[in-house]
Coordinates of C-alpha atoms in Angstrom, one line a residue:
Chain A
M201 CA -114.3 -62.6 58.0
S202 CA -110.9 -62.1 59.7
E203 CA -109.7 -60.0 56.7
F204 CA -112.4 -57.5 57.7
Q205 CA -111.3 -57.5 61.4
D206 CA -107.7 -56.5 60.9
R207 CA -106.4 -54.9 64.1
R208 CA -104.2 -52.4 62.3
T209 CA -107.1 -51.2 60.0
I210 CA -109.3 -50.8 63.0
Q211 CA -106.6 -48.8 64.9
E212 CA -106.1 -46.5 61.9
I213 CA -109.8 -45.8 61.6
V214 CA -110.4 -45.2 65.3
L215 CA -107.4 -43.0 65.7
N216 CA -107.7 -40.9 62.6
A217 CA -111.4 -40.5 61.9
R218 CA -113.2 -37.3 62.9
T219 CA -116.5 -37.5 61.1
V220 CA -118.7 -40.5 61.3
A221 CA -122.0 -40.9 59.3
I222 CA -124.2 -43.4 61.2
V223 CA -126.6 -45.1 58.7
G224 CA -129.6 -46.4 60.6
L225 CA -129.0 -44.2 63.7
S226 CA -132.1 -44.6 65.9
A227 CA -133.8 -41.8 67.8
S228 CA -134.5 -44.2 70.6
E229 CA -132.0 -44.0 73.5
L230 CA -132.3 -47.7 74.1
R231 CA -131.0 -48.8 70.7
A232 CA -127.4 -49.9 70.2
S233 CA -127.0 -47.3 67.4
H234 CA -128.0 -44.5 69.8
F235 CA -125.5 -45.8 72.4
V236 CA -122.8 -45.6 69.8
G237 CA -123.7 -42.2 68.5
Y238 CA -123.9 -40.7 72.0
Y239 CA -120.6 -42.3 72.9
L240 CA -118.8 -41.0 69.8
Q241 CA -120.0 -37.5 70.3
R242 CA -118.8 -37.6 73.9
H243 CA -115.3 -38.6 72.6
G244 CA -115.1 -35.7 70.2
Y245 CA -116.3 -37.3 66.9
R246 CA -118.7 -35.3 64.7
V247 CA -121.7 -37.6 64.2
I248 CA -123.9 -37.3 61.1
P249 CA -127.1 -39.2 61.4
V250 CA -128.5 -40.9 58.2
N251 CA -132.1 -42.0 58.6
P252 CA -135.0 -41.2 56.2
N253 CA -137.6 -41.1 59.1
E254 CA -136.1 -38.5 61.4
E255 CA -135.1 -34.8 61.3
H256 CA -132.9 -34.4 64.4
I257 CA -131.0 -37.0 66.5
L258 CA -128.4 -36.3 69.2
G259 CA -128.7 -32.6 68.3
E260 CA -127.6 -33.1 64.7
R261 CA -129.5 -32.6 61.5
V262 CA -130.5 -36.0 59.9
Y263 CA -129.9 -36.8 56.2
P264 CA -132.2 -39.3 54.4
S265 CA -129.2 -40.9 52.6
L266 CA -125.5 -40.7 52.3
R267 CA -125.9 -39.0 48.9
D268 CA -127.5 -36.0 50.8
V269 CA -124.6 -35.5 53.2
P270 CA -122.8 -32.3 52.1
E271 CA -119.5 -32.8 53.8
R272 CA -116.5 -35.2 53.9
I273 CA -117.2 -38.5 55.7
D274 CA -114.3 -40.4 57.4
V275 CA -116.3 -43.4 58.4
V276 CA -119.7 -44.8 57.2
D277 CA -120.9 -46.8 60.3
V278 CA -123.8 -49.1 59.4
F279 CA -126.7 -50.3 61.6
R280 CA -128.9 -51.7 58.9
H281 CA -130.1 -55.1 57.7
P282 CA -127.3 -56.8 55.7
A283 CA -129.5 -56.7 52.5
A284 CA -129.2 -52.9 52.6
V285 CA -125.4 -52.9 52.7
P286 CA -124.5 -53.2 48.9
E287 CA -126.4 -50.0 48.1
I288 CA -124.9 -48.2 51.1
A289 CA -121.5 -49.4 50.0
R290 CA -122.0 -47.9 46.5
E291 CA -123.1 -44.6 48.1
A292 CA -120.1 -44.6 50.4
V293 CA -117.8 -45.1 47.4
E294 CA -119.6 -42.3 45.5
A295 CA -119.3 -40.0 48.5
G296 CA -115.6 -40.7 48.7
A297 CA -115.9 -41.9 52.3
G298 CA -112.7 -43.0 54.2
A299 CA -113.9 -46.3 55.5
L300 CA -117.0 -48.6 55.6
W301 CA -117.7 -50.0 59.1
L302 CA -120.4 -52.7 59.5
Q303 CA -121.6 -53.2 63.1
F304 CA -122.2 -56.5 65.0
G305 CA -124.4 -58.8 62.8
V306 CA -124.3 -56.5 59.7
I307 CA -122.5 -59.1 57.5
S308 CA -122.4 -58.6 53.8
Q309 CA -119.7 -60.0 51.6
E310 CA -121.1 -58.3 48.6
G311 CA -121.2 -54.9 50.3
A312 CA -117.6 -55.4 51.5
R313 CA -116.5 -56.3 47.9
I314 CA -118.1 -53.2 46.5
A315 CA -116.4 -50.9 49.0
Q316 CA -113.0 -52.6 48.5
E317 CA -113.3 -52.3 44.7
G318 CA -114.0 -48.7 45.3
G319 CA -110.8 -48.3 47.3
I320 CA -112.4 -48.1 50.7
P321 CA -111.2 -50.2 53.7
V322 CA -113.8 -52.4 55.4
V323 CA -114.4 -53.5 59.0
M324 CA -117.2 -56.1 59.5
D325 CA -119.1 -57.5 62.6
R326 CA -117.3 -55.2 65.0
C327 CA -118.5 -52.2 67.1
L328 CA -116.9 -48.8 66.6
K329 CA -117.7 -47.8 70.2
I330 CA -116.1 -50.9 71.6
E331 CA -113.0 -50.6 69.5
H332 CA -112.6 -47.0 70.6
A333 CA -113.1 -47.9 74.2
R334 CA -110.6 -50.8 73.8
L335 CA -107.9 -48.6 72.3
L336 CA -108.4 -45.2 73.8
G337 CA -111.2 -45.4 76.3
R338 CA -112.1 -46.9 79.6
M339 CA -113.2 -50.4 78.7
H340 CA -110.5 -51.8 81.0
W341 CA -112.5 -50.3 84.0
M342 CA -115.3 -52.8 83.3
G343 CA -113.2 -56.0 83.4
F344 CA -113.2 -56.5 79.6
D345 CA -110.2 -57.7 77.8
T346 CA -108.7 -54.8 75.8
G347 CA -105.7 -56.8 74.6
V348 CA -103.6 -53.7 75.5
I349 CA -100.2 -54.9 76.9
V350 CA -97.9 -52.0 77.8
G351 CA -95.2 -51.4 80.4
S352 CA -94.2 -47.9 79.4
R353 CA -95.9 -44.6 80.4
S354 CA -97.1 -43.5 77.0
Chain B
M92 CA -99.1 -46.8 63.9
D93 CA -97.0 -48.5 61.2
E94 CA -96.3 -51.6 63.3
A95 CA -98.8 -54.5 63.4
P96 CA -100.2 -55.2 66.9
R97 CA -98.2 -58.0 68.5
D98 CA -99.6 -61.3 69.9
F99 CA -97.9 -61.5 73.3
G100 CA -97.2 -64.8 75.0
F101 CA -98.8 -66.3 78.1
N102 CA -96.0 -65.3 80.5
T103 CA -95.9 -61.7 79.2
R104 CA -99.7 -61.4 79.5
S105 CA -99.6 -63.0 83.1
V106 CA -97.4 -60.1 84.1
H107 CA -98.9 -57.2 82.2
A108 CA -102.5 -57.9 81.0
G109 CA -105.1 -55.6 82.7
Q110 CA -102.5 -53.3 84.2
R111 CA -101.0 -50.2 82.7
P112 CA -98.5 -47.9 84.5
D113 CA -100.6 -45.4 86.4
P114 CA -101.0 -42.4 84.0
Y115 CA -101.1 -39.9 86.8
T116 CA -98.3 -41.0 89.1
G117 CA -96.3 -43.5 87.1
A118 CA -96.8 -46.2 89.7
S119 CA -95.6 -49.5 88.3
A120 CA -97.6 -51.7 90.7
T121 CA -101.4 -51.6 90.3
P122 CA -102.6 -49.0 92.8
I123 CA -105.1 -50.2 95.4
Y124 CA -108.1 -48.0 94.8
Q125 CA -109.4 -48.3 98.3
T126 CA -112.5 -46.1 97.8
A127 CA -116.2 -46.8 98.0
G128 CA -117.2 -44.1 95.4
F129 CA -115.8 -42.1 92.5
V130 CA -116.4 -38.4 92.0
F131 CA -118.2 -37.6 88.8
E132 CA -116.8 -35.1 86.3
D133 CA -120.1 -33.4 85.7
T134 CA -123.9 -34.2 85.8
E135 CA -123.9 -35.3 82.1
S136 CA -121.2 -37.9 82.8
A137 CA -122.9 -39.2 85.9
S138 CA -126.1 -39.9 84.0
A139 CA -124.2 -41.5 81.1
Y140 CA -122.5 -43.9 83.6
F141 CA -125.9 -44.8 85.2
N142 CA -127.5 -45.3 81.8
L143 CA -124.5 -47.5 80.8
Q144 CA -123.9 -45.2 77.8
E145 CA -120.3 -44.7 78.9
Y146 CA -117.8 -46.9 80.8
G147 CA -117.3 -45.0 84.1
N148 CA -116.5 -45.8 87.7
V149 CA -119.6 -45.2 89.9
Y150 CA -119.4 -47.3 93.1
S151 CA -117.1 -50.1 94.2
R152 CA -120.0 -52.5 94.7
I153 CA -120.3 -52.5 90.9
M154 CA -116.8 -51.8 89.6
N155 CA -113.4 -50.8 90.9
P156 CA -110.2 -50.1 88.9
T157 CA -108.0 -52.5 91.0
V158 CA -110.6 -55.3 90.7
A159 CA -111.0 -54.5 87.0
A160 CA -107.2 -55.1 86.5
F161 CA -107.6 -58.6 87.9
E162 CA -110.8 -59.2 85.8
E163 CA -109.1 -58.2 82.6
R164 CA -106.0 -60.2 83.3
L165 CA -108.0 -63.4 84.0
A166 CA -110.2 -62.8 80.9
N167 CA -107.1 -62.2 78.8
L168 CA -105.4 -65.4 80.0
E169 CA -108.5 -67.5 79.5
G170 CA -109.1 -66.0 76.0
G171 CA -112.5 -64.5 77.1
A172 CA -114.2 -61.2 76.2
G173 CA -114.2 -60.2 79.8
A174 CA -114.7 -61.2 83.4
V175 CA -116.7 -60.2 86.5
A176 CA -115.0 -60.8 89.9
F177 CA -116.9 -61.9 93.0
A178 CA -116.1 -62.2 96.7
S179 CA -115.6 -66.0 96.3
G180 CA -115.8 -68.8 93.8
L181 CA -119.2 -69.8 95.2
A182 CA -120.4 -66.3 94.9
A183 CA -119.3 -66.2 91.2
Q184 CA -121.1 -69.5 90.6
A185 CA -124.3 -68.4 92.3
G186 CA -124.2 -65.1 90.4
L187 CA -123.8 -66.8 87.1
F188 CA -126.6 -69.3 87.6
F189 CA -128.8 -66.5 88.9
V190 CA -128.4 -64.8 85.5
L191 CA -128.8 -67.9 83.4
L192 CA -131.8 -69.6 85.2
D193 CA -135.4 -69.0 85.7
P194 CA -137.8 -71.0 87.9
G195 CA -138.6 -74.4 86.2
D196 CA -135.3 -74.6 84.3
R197 CA -133.0 -77.6 84.4
I198 CA -129.2 -77.8 84.5
A199 CA -127.1 -80.9 83.7
V200 CA -124.3 -81.1 86.3
A201 CA -121.3 -83.6 86.6
K202 CA -121.7 -85.8 89.7
A203 CA -117.9 -85.6 90.3
L204 CA -118.0 -82.1 91.8
Y205 CA -116.6 -80.1 94.6
G206 CA -118.8 -80.7 97.7
G207 CA -119.4 -77.0 98.3
S208 CA -120.7 -76.7 94.7
T209 CA -123.0 -79.7 95.2
A210 CA -124.4 -78.2 98.4
Q211 CA -124.9 -74.8 96.7
L212 CA -126.6 -76.2 93.7
N213 CA -129.0 -78.3 95.8
H214 CA -129.7 -75.1 97.8
L215 CA -130.4 -73.0 94.6
A216 CA -132.5 -75.8 93.2
R217 CA -134.8 -75.7 96.3
K218 CA -135.0 -72.0 96.4
L219 CA -135.3 -71.3 92.7
Q220 CA -137.3 -74.4 91.6
I221 CA -134.4 -75.6 89.4
T222 CA -134.1 -79.3 88.5
L223 CA -130.6 -80.7 88.6
D224 CA -129.8 -83.6 86.3
W225 CA -126.7 -85.4 87.6
V226 CA -124.3 -86.7 84.9
D227 CA -121.6 -89.4 85.0
M228 CA -119.0 -87.3 83.2
D229 CA -116.8 -90.4 82.5
D230 CA -119.6 -92.0 80.4
P231 CA -119.3 -90.9 76.8
D232 CA -123.1 -90.8 76.5
G233 CA -123.7 -89.3 79.9
W234 CA -124.2 -85.7 78.8
R235 CA -126.5 -86.6 75.9
R236 CA -128.7 -88.8 78.1
S237 CA -129.0 -86.0 80.7
V238 CA -130.0 -83.0 78.6
T239 CA -133.6 -82.1 77.7
A240 CA -135.3 -79.3 75.8
E241 CA -135.4 -77.4 79.2
T242 CA -131.7 -77.7 79.9
K243 CA -130.3 -74.2 80.3
A244 CA -126.7 -75.0 81.1
L245 CA -124.2 -77.9 81.4
F246 CA -121.7 -77.6 84.3
A247 CA -118.5 -79.5 85.2
E248 CA -115.0 -79.1 86.5
T249 CA -112.0 -79.3 84.1
I250 CA -110.3 -81.6 86.8
A251 CA -112.9 -82.7 89.3
N252 CA -112.4 -82.3 93.1
P253 CA -111.4 -84.6 94.6
G254 CA -111.7 -87.5 92.2
G255 CA -109.4 -86.1 89.5
N256 CA -111.9 -86.9 86.7
V257 CA -111.0 -85.0 83.5
L258 CA -113.8 -83.4 81.5
D259 CA -114.1 -84.2 77.7
I260 CA -114.7 -80.5 77.0
E261 CA -115.4 -80.8 73.3
L262 CA -117.9 -83.6 73.8
A263 CA -119.8 -81.7 76.5
A264 CA -119.7 -78.5 74.4
A265 CA -121.1 -80.3 71.4
V266 CA -124.1 -81.6 73.4
A267 CA -124.6 -78.2 75.0
H268 CA -124.8 -76.5 71.7
E269 CA -127.2 -79.1 70.2
V270 CA -129.8 -78.0 72.8
G271 CA -128.9 -74.3 72.7
A272 CA -127.4 -74.2 76.1
P273 CA -124.0 -72.9 77.3
L274 CA -121.2 -75.2 78.7
V275 CA -120.0 -73.8 82.0
V276 CA -116.6 -75.1 83.2
D277 CA -115.0 -74.6 86.6
N278 CA -111.4 -74.3 85.7
T279 CA -110.0 -73.8 89.2
F280 CA -107.8 -76.9 89.4
A281 CA -106.2 -76.3 85.9
T282 CA -105.9 -72.5 85.7
P283 CA -105.6 -70.9 82.2
Y284 CA -102.0 -71.9 82.1
L285 CA -102.8 -75.7 82.0
C286 CA -106.1 -75.5 80.1
R287 CA -108.2 -72.9 78.4
P288 CA -111.7 -74.4 78.1
L289 CA -113.0 -71.6 75.9
E290 CA -110.6 -72.8 73.2
F291 CA -112.3 -76.2 73.2
G292 CA -115.9 -74.8 72.9
A293 CA -116.9 -74.0 76.5
D294 CA -118.9 -70.8 76.7
L295 CA -118.3 -69.7 80.3
V296 CA -115.5 -70.4 82.8
I297 CA -115.7 -69.9 86.5
H298 CA -112.9 -69.8 89.0
S299 CA -112.3 -70.0 92.7
A300 CA -109.4 -67.6 92.4
T301 CA -108.6 -68.4 96.0
K302 CA -106.5 -71.4 94.8
F303 CA -103.7 -71.4 92.2
L304 CA -104.5 -67.9 90.8
A305 CA -103.9 -66.2 94.2
G306 CA -101.3 -68.9 94.8
N307 CA -100.4 -68.1 98.3
G308 CA -103.5 -69.0 100.2
T309 CA -104.1 -65.4 101.2
T310 CA -107.3 -64.5 99.5
I311 CA -110.9 -65.7 99.1
A312 CA -112.0 -64.7 95.5
G313 CA -113.9 -65.8 92.5
A314 CA -114.7 -64.8 88.9
V315 CA -116.9 -65.5 85.8
V316 CA -115.2 -65.3 82.4
D317 CA -117.4 -65.2 79.3
S318 CA -116.2 -66.2 75.8
G319 CA -118.6 -63.6 74.3
T320 CA -119.6 -66.1 71.6
F321 CA -122.8 -67.7 72.9
D322 CA -126.0 -66.5 71.2
W323 CA -128.2 -65.3 74.1
S324 CA -130.8 -64.2 71.6
N325 CA -131.6 -67.9 70.6
G326 CA -135.0 -67.6 72.3
R327 CA -134.0 -69.5 75.5
F328 CA -132.5 -66.7 77.6
P329 CA -135.2 -63.9 77.9
S330 CA -133.5 -62.4 80.9
I331 CA -130.4 -61.5 78.8
A332 CA -132.1 -60.9 75.4
E333 CA -135.4 -59.3 76.4
P334 CA -135.9 -55.7 77.8
S335 CA -134.6 -55.2 81.3
T336 CA -136.9 -53.5 83.8
A337 CA -133.9 -52.3 85.8
Y338 CA -132.6 -50.2 82.9
H339 CA -135.8 -48.7 81.2
G340 CA -136.2 -51.6 78.8
L341 CA -132.6 -52.0 77.7
K342 CA -131.9 -55.2 75.8
F343 CA -128.4 -56.3 77.1
H344 CA -127.5 -58.7 74.4
E345 CA -128.7 -56.6 71.5
T346 CA -127.1 -53.4 72.8
F347 CA -123.8 -54.8 74.1
G348 CA -123.3 -57.7 71.8
V349 CA -120.4 -60.0 73.0
Y350 CA -120.4 -58.1 76.3
G351 CA -124.2 -58.4 76.9
L352 CA -124.0 -61.2 79.5
L353 CA -121.1 -59.6 81.4
M354 CA -122.8 -56.2 81.5
K355 CA -125.9 -57.8 82.8
L356 CA -124.0 -59.9 85.4
R357 CA -122.2 -56.7 86.6
S358 CA -124.8 -54.0 86.5
E359 CA -127.7 -56.1 87.7
T360 CA -126.5 -59.3 89.5
L361 CA -123.4 -58.1 91.2
R362 CA -125.0 -54.8 92.0
D363 CA -127.9 -56.6 93.7
F364 CA -126.0 -59.5 95.3
G365 CA -123.3 -57.2 96.7
A366 CA -120.8 -60.1 96.9
V367 CA -118.1 -57.8 95.6
L368 CA -114.3 -58.5 95.6
A369 CA -112.3 -56.1 97.8
P370 CA -109.6 -54.0 96.0
F371 CA -106.9 -55.2 98.3
N372 CA -107.8 -58.8 97.6
A373 CA -107.7 -58.0 93.8
F374 CA -104.2 -56.6 94.4
L375 CA -103.0 -59.8 96.0
L376 CA -104.5 -61.8 93.1
L377 CA -102.6 -59.6 90.6
L378 CA -99.4 -60.3 92.5
G379 CA -100.1 -64.0 92.5
M380 CA -101.0 -64.2 88.8
E381 CA -97.7 -62.6 87.8
S382 CA -96.0 -65.8 88.6
L383 CA -98.8 -68.2 87.6
A384 CA -96.9 -70.1 84.8
V385 CA -93.7 -70.4 86.8
R386 CA -95.5 -71.7 89.9
M387 CA -97.8 -74.1 87.9
D388 CA -94.8 -75.8 86.3
R389 CA -93.4 -76.5 89.7
H390 CA -96.8 -77.6 91.1
V391 CA -97.2 -80.0 88.2
A392 CA -93.6 -81.5 88.6
N393 CA -93.9 -81.8 92.4
G394 CA -97.4 -83.3 92.2
L395 CA -96.4 -86.0 89.7
A396 CA -93.2 -86.8 91.6
V397 CA -95.2 -87.3 94.8
A398 CA -97.9 -89.4 93.0
E399 CA -95.3 -91.6 91.4
W400 CA -93.5 -92.1 94.7
L401 CA -96.7 -92.8 96.6
R402 CA -97.7 -95.7 94.4
E403 CA -94.5 -97.6 95.1
Q404 CA -95.1 -97.4 98.9
P405 CA -96.5 -100.3 101.0
G406 CA -99.8 -99.6 102.6
V407 CA -100.9 -97.3 99.7
G408 CA -103.9 -98.4 97.5
A409 CA -105.2 -96.4 94.6
V410 CA -103.4 -93.2 93.6
R411 CA -105.8 -91.1 91.6
H412 CA -103.5 -88.6 89.7
P413 CA -105.0 -88.2 86.2
A414 CA -101.6 -87.7 84.6
L415 CA -100.2 -91.1 85.7
P416 CA -99.5 -93.3 82.7
D417 CA -102.1 -95.9 83.6
S418 CA -104.8 -93.4 84.7
P419 CA -108.1 -93.8 82.7
Y420 CA -107.9 -90.0 82.2
R421 CA -104.5 -90.0 80.6
P422 CA -105.8 -89.6 77.0
L423 CA -107.9 -86.6 78.1
V424 CA -104.9 -85.2 79.9
D425 CA -102.9 -85.5 76.7
R426 CA -105.6 -83.7 74.8
Y427 CA -106.7 -80.9 77.2
L428 CA -103.8 -80.6 79.7
P429 CA -100.6 -81.1 77.8
L430 CA -98.6 -79.1 80.3
G431 CA -99.8 -81.1 83.3
A432 CA -102.9 -81.9 85.3
G433 CA -102.2 -79.7 88.3
S434 CA -101.2 -80.9 91.8
V435 CA -104.3 -81.8 93.6
F436 CA -105.2 -85.5 93.8
S437 CA -106.2 -88.2 96.2
F438 CA -105.0 -91.6 97.2
D439 CA -106.2 -94.4 99.5
L440 CA -104.5 -95.8 102.6
E441 CA -105.1 -99.5 103.0
S442 CA -105.4 -99.0 106.8
G443 CA -108.7 -97.2 106.5
R444 CA -110.3 -94.5 108.7
E445 CA -108.0 -95.1 111.7
G446 CA -104.9 -95.2 109.4
G447 CA -106.0 -91.9 107.8
R448 CA -106.2 -90.3 111.2
R449 CA -102.7 -91.5 112.3
F450 CA -101.3 -90.5 108.9
I451 CA -102.4 -86.9 109.4
E452 CA -101.3 -86.8 113.0
A453 CA -97.8 -88.0 112.1
L454 CA -97.2 -85.3 109.5
S455 CA -95.2 -82.2 110.5
L456 CA -94.4 -80.4 107.3
W457 CA -97.7 -80.9 105.4
S458 CA -100.5 -78.6 106.7
H459 CA -103.8 -80.3 107.7
L460 CA -106.3 -77.8 106.3
A461 CA -109.3 -77.4 104.0
N462 CA -107.9 -75.5 101.0
V463 CA -105.9 -76.4 97.9
G464 CA -103.7 -74.6 95.4
D465 CA -101.4 -73.0 98.0
T466 CA -97.6 -72.7 97.7
K467 CA -97.6 -74.8 100.9
S468 CA -98.4 -78.5 100.7
L469 CA -101.8 -79.3 102.2
V470 CA -103.5 -82.5 103.2
I471 CA -107.0 -83.5 104.4
H472 CA -108.6 -86.8 105.3
P473 CA -112.2 -86.6 104.4
A474 CA -113.4 -89.5 106.6
S475 CA -112.2 -87.8 109.8
T476 CA -113.1 -84.2 108.7
T477 CA -115.5 -83.1 106.0
H478 CA -117.2 -86.6 105.8
R479 CA -116.8 -87.5 109.5
Q480 CA -120.5 -88.1 110.1
L481 CA -120.9 -90.8 107.4
S482 CA -120.7 -94.5 107.8
D483 CA -118.3 -96.5 105.7
D484 CA -121.2 -97.4 103.4
E485 CA -122.3 -93.8 103.1
L486 CA -118.7 -92.8 102.4
A487 CA -118.4 -95.3 99.6
A488 CA -121.7 -93.9 98.1
S489 CA -120.1 -90.4 98.0
G490 CA -117.0 -91.8 96.2
V491 CA -114.7 -91.5 99.2
A492 CA -113.0 -94.6 100.9
P493 CA -112.4 -94.6 104.7
G494 CA -108.7 -94.3 103.9
T495 CA -108.9 -91.7 101.2
V496 CA -106.5 -88.7 101.6
R497 CA -106.5 -85.6 99.4
L498 CA -103.2 -83.8 98.7
S499 CA -102.5 -80.4 97.3
V500 CA -98.8 -80.5 96.5
G501 CA -97.0 -77.2 97.0
L502 CA -93.7 -75.7 96.0
E503 CA -91.4 -77.2 98.7
D504 CA -88.5 -79.5 97.8
V505 CA -89.9 -82.9 96.8
D506 CA -87.4 -84.7 99.0
D507 CA -88.8 -82.9 102.1
L508 CA -92.4 -83.6 101.1
V509 CA -91.6 -87.3 100.6
W510 CA -89.7 -87.4 103.9
D511 CA -92.8 -86.3 105.8
L512 CA -95.2 -88.5 103.9
E513 CA -92.9 -91.5 104.7
R514 CA -93.4 -90.7 108.4
G515 CA -97.2 -90.5 107.9
L516 CA -97.3 -93.8 106.0
H517 CA -95.2 -95.5 108.7
A518 CA -97.7 -94.4 111.4
A519 CA -100.7 -95.5 109.2
R520 CA -99.1 -99.0 108.7
S521 CA -98.5 -99.3 112.5
S522 CA -102.2 -98.6 113.0
A523 CA -103.1 -101.4 110.6
V524 CA -101.0 -103.9 112.6
T525 CA -102.3 -102.9 116.0
A526 CA -106.0 -102.5 115.0

């Protein structure tokens, strides 16, 4: 698992991505996917919802699958059952996405292998919101360990 | 970002973790954010903070940037996902058990426990209809015999106060996980410099930060540290896994993952208990923790030197320092506390209750007071203070002899500490002759 939780890979994705397609983004404000989508929008990311059952979420048009998204995707962020991941990984490779990010509990070795063979870096069992908040955000205001050790005024 | 992130060492993290130079002023020391409230940027941000959709400062009864720097530093040193600070160690303990337990639950608790914790747990048990199963932590089968299908937590101290019993953390963690319960360890006497229980399978660590973490005996404080690895959705912890009525049906564990328990502890329990750590106290803790490793090395060296000296002295019975070569806890010290077993331990005067009183009265450098983990050396005689109302038989039942003395060895010169103890032992021996 640790090969899919490389801190440098995570940093590069969080710092450089602009457009995040969230596969399985829920319209319910109480679901973790909605928390993440709302947070990413607040911090300047363009969020593209992917969900076959909705039309608009977080003010954005929803696409039924990754194949239907008409623009460049920097990160495919997945909130789906692990069994759905291999197909999502194939679609991500076809779409030329910049990275495949699998949220907490979305663990699929096969999906990760498909993405890697397609030349896409993979992060697994990590939360994009938390990693952003750790590196750039305000997670340190809530007593969480960010791992940030710095004595200079960067 | 070409460079790989660095894994910094314990000393570096003791000085820097949780604190960044203030981006606005450049202040190098952590500012004391002595404010009750925080002005919102706009209405959208305010509602995002209240809905827990964004990390933001709202009110110092729930979070405060100075307190957060202390929380992050402690979490970092313990190897946890995060921490929540409280006004005292007992407040932290009450807050944690309040989150974990529902009426009718049971917890397995080591009998060798700080008296204040025993009193609190008995109180919680009465008020919350909790059953306490007391465990002999020295018995290898003790934990397994004491847990049931209803056990919701196992609780013990890394180094017990005042007996010096050392917990077999891996053993207790294995039993806890067999029944789907977390192991909670009070790591006050060891500090994360000497032992990090989470690395041995414990799930939660609590601290009285009043002691070695603050270091100077200036500050009452406590904290809960969570490993973030326990599965609160295993069906046994509905208050953490199921929808919360306080947040419109939010499921803390599902939504916040490894941070679920900590978010719940902060935004519900601390919010409602109000036993919050003051920003100035957090500032003092941050100062203390900068020198944690340096101080603990000296505490350990002084403590062992005093213990070794004491057991050569006439009139001294048992010396219960767990790192002494013939201590029954020495194998556990080697395994869990390789850098030392702290500096709080007890010993027995052969001259009994009256000898203990004379011993204390003859000391002039050691302070007679009810705290431990100070830079100053501290001493207390339970039979004439905390346990004064008990008969000799009742004392024995509580594991304290009439002549038992507890020491917390500070950072003074060992020669001076021994000089004073010699005077105390002389007075105690005189009492034995005349009595």
